[in-house]
Short mmCIF file of C-alpha atoms in Angstrom, two decimals:
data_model
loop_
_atom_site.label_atom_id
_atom_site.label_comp_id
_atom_site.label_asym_id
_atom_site.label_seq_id
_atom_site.Cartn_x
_atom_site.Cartn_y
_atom_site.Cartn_z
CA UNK A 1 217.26 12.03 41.83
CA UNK A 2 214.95 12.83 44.61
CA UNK A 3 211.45 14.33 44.01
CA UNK A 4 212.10 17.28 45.72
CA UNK A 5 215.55 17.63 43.82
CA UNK A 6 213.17 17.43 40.70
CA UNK A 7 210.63 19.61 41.69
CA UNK A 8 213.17 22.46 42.37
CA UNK A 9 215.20 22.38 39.05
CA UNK A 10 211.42 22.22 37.38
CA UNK A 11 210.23 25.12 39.47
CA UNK A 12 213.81 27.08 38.85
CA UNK A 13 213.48 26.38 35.14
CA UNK A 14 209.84 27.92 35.26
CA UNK A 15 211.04 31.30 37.56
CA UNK A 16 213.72 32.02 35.27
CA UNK A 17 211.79 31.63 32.10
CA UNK A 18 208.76 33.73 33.49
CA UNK A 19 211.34 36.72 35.22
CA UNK A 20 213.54 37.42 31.83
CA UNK A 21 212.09 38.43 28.02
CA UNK A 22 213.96 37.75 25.52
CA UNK A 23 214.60 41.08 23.66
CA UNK A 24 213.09 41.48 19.89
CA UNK A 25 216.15 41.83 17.51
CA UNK A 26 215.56 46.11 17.58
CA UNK A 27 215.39 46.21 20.73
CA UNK A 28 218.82 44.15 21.40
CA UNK A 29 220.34 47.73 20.15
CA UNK A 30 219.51 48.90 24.03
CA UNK A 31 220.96 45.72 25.71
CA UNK A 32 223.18 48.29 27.22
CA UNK A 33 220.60 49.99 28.56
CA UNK A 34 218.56 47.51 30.34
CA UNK A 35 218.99 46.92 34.23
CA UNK A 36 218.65 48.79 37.53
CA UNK A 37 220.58 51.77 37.49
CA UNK A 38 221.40 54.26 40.82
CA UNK A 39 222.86 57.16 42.26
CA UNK A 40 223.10 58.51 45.46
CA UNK A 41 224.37 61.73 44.81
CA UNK A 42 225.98 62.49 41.78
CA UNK A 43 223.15 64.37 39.99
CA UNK A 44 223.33 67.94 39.44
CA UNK A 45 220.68 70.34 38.77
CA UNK A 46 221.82 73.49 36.80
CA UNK A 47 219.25 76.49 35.41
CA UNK A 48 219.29 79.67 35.78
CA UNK A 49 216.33 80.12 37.62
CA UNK A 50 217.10 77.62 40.06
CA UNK A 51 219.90 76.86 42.58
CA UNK A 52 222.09 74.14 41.90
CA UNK A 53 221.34 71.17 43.62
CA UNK A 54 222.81 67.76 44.41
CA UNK A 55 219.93 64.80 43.75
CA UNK A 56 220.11 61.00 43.42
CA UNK A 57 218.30 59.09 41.14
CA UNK A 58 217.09 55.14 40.41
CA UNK A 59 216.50 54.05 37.05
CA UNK A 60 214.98 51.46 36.23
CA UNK A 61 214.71 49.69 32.23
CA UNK A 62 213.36 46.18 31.73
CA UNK A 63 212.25 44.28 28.94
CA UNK A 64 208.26 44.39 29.09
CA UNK A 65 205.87 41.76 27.60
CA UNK A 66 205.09 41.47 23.95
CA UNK A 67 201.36 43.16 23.51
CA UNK A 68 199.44 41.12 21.32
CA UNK A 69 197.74 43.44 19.71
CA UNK A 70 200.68 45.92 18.46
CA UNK A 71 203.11 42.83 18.58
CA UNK A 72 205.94 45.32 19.30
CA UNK A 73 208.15 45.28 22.79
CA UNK A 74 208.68 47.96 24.85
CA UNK A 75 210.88 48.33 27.80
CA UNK A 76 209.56 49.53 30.83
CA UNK A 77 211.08 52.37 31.94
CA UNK A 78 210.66 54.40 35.32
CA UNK A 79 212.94 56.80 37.30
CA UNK A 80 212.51 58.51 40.68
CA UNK A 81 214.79 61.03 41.87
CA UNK A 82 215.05 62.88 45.24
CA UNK A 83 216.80 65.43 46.84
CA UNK A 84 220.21 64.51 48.29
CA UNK A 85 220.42 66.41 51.08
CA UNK A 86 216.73 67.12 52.22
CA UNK A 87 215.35 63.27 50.46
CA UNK A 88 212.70 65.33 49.71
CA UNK A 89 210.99 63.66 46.58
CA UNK A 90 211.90 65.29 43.19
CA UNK A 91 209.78 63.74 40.39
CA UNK A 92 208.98 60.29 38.98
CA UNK A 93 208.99 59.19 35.59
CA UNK A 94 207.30 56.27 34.05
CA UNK A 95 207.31 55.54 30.36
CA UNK A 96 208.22 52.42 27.65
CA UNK A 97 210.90 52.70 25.23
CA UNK A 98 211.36 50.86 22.09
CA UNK A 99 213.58 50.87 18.95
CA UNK A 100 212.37 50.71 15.33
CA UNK A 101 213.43 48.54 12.49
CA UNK A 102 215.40 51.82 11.08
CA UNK A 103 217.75 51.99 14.34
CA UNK A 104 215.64 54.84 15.67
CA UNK A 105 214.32 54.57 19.47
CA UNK A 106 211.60 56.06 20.82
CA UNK A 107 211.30 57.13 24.63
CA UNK A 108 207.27 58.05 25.69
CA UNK A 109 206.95 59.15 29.12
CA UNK A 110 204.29 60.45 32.20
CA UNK A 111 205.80 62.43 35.00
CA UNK A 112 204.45 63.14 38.36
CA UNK A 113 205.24 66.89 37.57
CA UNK A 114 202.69 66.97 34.66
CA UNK A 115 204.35 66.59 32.04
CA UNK A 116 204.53 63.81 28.75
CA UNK A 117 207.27 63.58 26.45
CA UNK A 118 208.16 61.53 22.97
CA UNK A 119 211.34 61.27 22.52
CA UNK A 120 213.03 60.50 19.41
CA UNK A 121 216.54 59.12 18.48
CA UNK A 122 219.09 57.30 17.07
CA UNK A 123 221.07 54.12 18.98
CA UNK A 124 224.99 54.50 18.68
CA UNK A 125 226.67 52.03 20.06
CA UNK A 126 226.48 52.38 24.27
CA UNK A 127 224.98 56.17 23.43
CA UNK A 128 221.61 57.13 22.89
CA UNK A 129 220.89 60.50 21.77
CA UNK A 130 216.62 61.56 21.98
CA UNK A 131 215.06 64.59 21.09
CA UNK A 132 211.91 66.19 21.82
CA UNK A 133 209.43 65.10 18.87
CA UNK A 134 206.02 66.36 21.57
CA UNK A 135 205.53 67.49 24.45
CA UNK A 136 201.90 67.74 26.72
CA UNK A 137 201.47 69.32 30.12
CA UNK A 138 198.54 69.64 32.27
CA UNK A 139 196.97 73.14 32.32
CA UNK A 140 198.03 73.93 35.78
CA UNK A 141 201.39 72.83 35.93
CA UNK A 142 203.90 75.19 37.58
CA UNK A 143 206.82 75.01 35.62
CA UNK A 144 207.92 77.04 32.95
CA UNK A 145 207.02 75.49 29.18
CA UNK A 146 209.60 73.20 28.49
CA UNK A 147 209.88 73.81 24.21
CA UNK A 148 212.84 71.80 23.11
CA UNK A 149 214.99 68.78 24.99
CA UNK A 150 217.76 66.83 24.58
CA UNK A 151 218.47 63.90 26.51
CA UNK A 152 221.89 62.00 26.35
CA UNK A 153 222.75 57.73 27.90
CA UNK A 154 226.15 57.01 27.19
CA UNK A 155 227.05 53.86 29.08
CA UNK A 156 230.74 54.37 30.07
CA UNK A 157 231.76 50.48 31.02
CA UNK A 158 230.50 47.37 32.96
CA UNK A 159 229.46 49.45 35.94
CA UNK A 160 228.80 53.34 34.96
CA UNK A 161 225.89 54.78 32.88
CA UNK A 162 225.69 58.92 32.41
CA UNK A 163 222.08 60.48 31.60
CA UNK A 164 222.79 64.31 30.96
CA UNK A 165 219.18 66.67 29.81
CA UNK A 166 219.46 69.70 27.81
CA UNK A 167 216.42 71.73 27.37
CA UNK A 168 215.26 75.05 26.40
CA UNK A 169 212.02 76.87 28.09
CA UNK A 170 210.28 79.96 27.10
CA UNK A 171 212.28 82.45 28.98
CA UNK A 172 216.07 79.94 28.85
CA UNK A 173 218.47 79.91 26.32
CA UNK A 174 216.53 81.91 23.23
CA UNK A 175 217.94 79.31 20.67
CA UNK A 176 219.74 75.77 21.36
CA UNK A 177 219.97 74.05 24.41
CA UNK A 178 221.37 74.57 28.35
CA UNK A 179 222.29 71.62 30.67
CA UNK A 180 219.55 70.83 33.24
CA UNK A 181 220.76 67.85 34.66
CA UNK A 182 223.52 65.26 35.27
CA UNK A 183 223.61 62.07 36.65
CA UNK A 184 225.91 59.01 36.35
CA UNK A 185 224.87 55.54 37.14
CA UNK A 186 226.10 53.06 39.00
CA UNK A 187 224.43 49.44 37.72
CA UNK A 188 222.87 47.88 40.28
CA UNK A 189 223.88 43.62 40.62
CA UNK A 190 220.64 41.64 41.85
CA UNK A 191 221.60 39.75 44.87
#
C-alpha cells in the first residue's frame, strides 16, 4: 500500500468518527427523527386571525456532543421557515431535544420571534407527541400569548416526515386546541 493510500483511509477513518455520535440508548428512541429534513412548500398556516399561507420549512436534528458536566445528549435541533411565495423569512427555531430513561422526550427551544418553549412527551414508535410544560416570551413581543401547544412528528416512511402544531392563545379556541401549522418533510440524502 502506498503512503498516500494509507494516509487517506487513516484520515477517512478520523472524518467519519469525528462527523457522527453515537446516540445514548434513550435517545436511539428518536433515530427516526434525526437528519435534514425540507419542504418547499407544503406548509400551511391556519388561524383565525391570520390568512392562510403556504411556507416551506428546513429542519434540521443531529446528535450533539455528550456535555461533561450533565453527561446527558441532546440533539441539536433548529428550523427556519419562510414564506413560499414572497421568501420572506418566517421565524427560526433553535433548541436540543433529548429523551429520558422513562421514554419521555423533552423538546427546549429559542425562537427569533421571542418566544421559549419546553416541550414534553412521550416517543411512540415513528410519532412523537409534545406538549407545552412552559412557555417564556420577551415583554415586547407582538404576538398574541400562546397558553397551551401541541406539537405532532409522525415519520410516514423512508422519505416523508409530518410536523403538525396545535395551540391555543388568549383570544383562540377558549378550551383545547386549533391547527396552526402543517408541514411534511421530505429527508434530505447528503451528497
Amino acid at each position: 500500500m502506498r503512503f498516500y493510500e494509507a494516509f487517506s483511509i487513516f484520515v477517512f477513518s478520523i472524518l467519519i468518527r469525528f462527523s457522527y455520535q453515537v446516540l445514548s440508548e434513550n435517545n436511539k428512541k428518536l433515530e427516526w427523527i434525526v437528519g435534514d429534513w425540507r419542504s418547499e412548500f407544503s406548509g400551511k398556516v391556519f388561524w383565525p386571525t391570520v390568512p392562510t399561507m403556504t411556507f416551506g420549512e428546513e429542519l434540521h436534528i443531529h446528535e450533539a456532543p455528550v456535555a461533561k458536566s450533565a453527561n446527558v445528549q441532546f440533539l441539536n435541533f433548529s428550523a427556519r421557515a419562510w414564506s413560499h411565495s414572497t421568501k420572506d423569512h418566517f421565524h427560526d427555531e433553535w433548541g436540543y431535544m433529548t429523551v429520558d430513561n422513562e421514554g419521555n422526550a423533552t423538546l427546549m427551544t429559542a425562537g427569533n420571534n421571542g418566544f421559549t418553549t419546553y416541550e414534553v412527551g412521550e416517543v411512540a414508535h415513528h410519532k412523537l407527541v409534545l406538549t407545552l410544560k412552559d412557555i417564556g416570551r420577551i415583554s415586547f413581543s407582538r404576538d398574541l400569548p400562546v397558553e397551551d401547544l401541541r406539537r405532532t412528528f409522525i415519520r410516514h416512511d423512508d422519505r416523508y416526515m409530518e410536523q403538525i402544531l396545535e395551540m391555543r392563545t388568549a383570544t383562540h379556541p377558549k378550551s383545547g386546541y386549533l391547527e396552526h401549522t402543517r408541514v411534511i418533510y421530505m429527508k434530505q440524502i447528503p451528497e
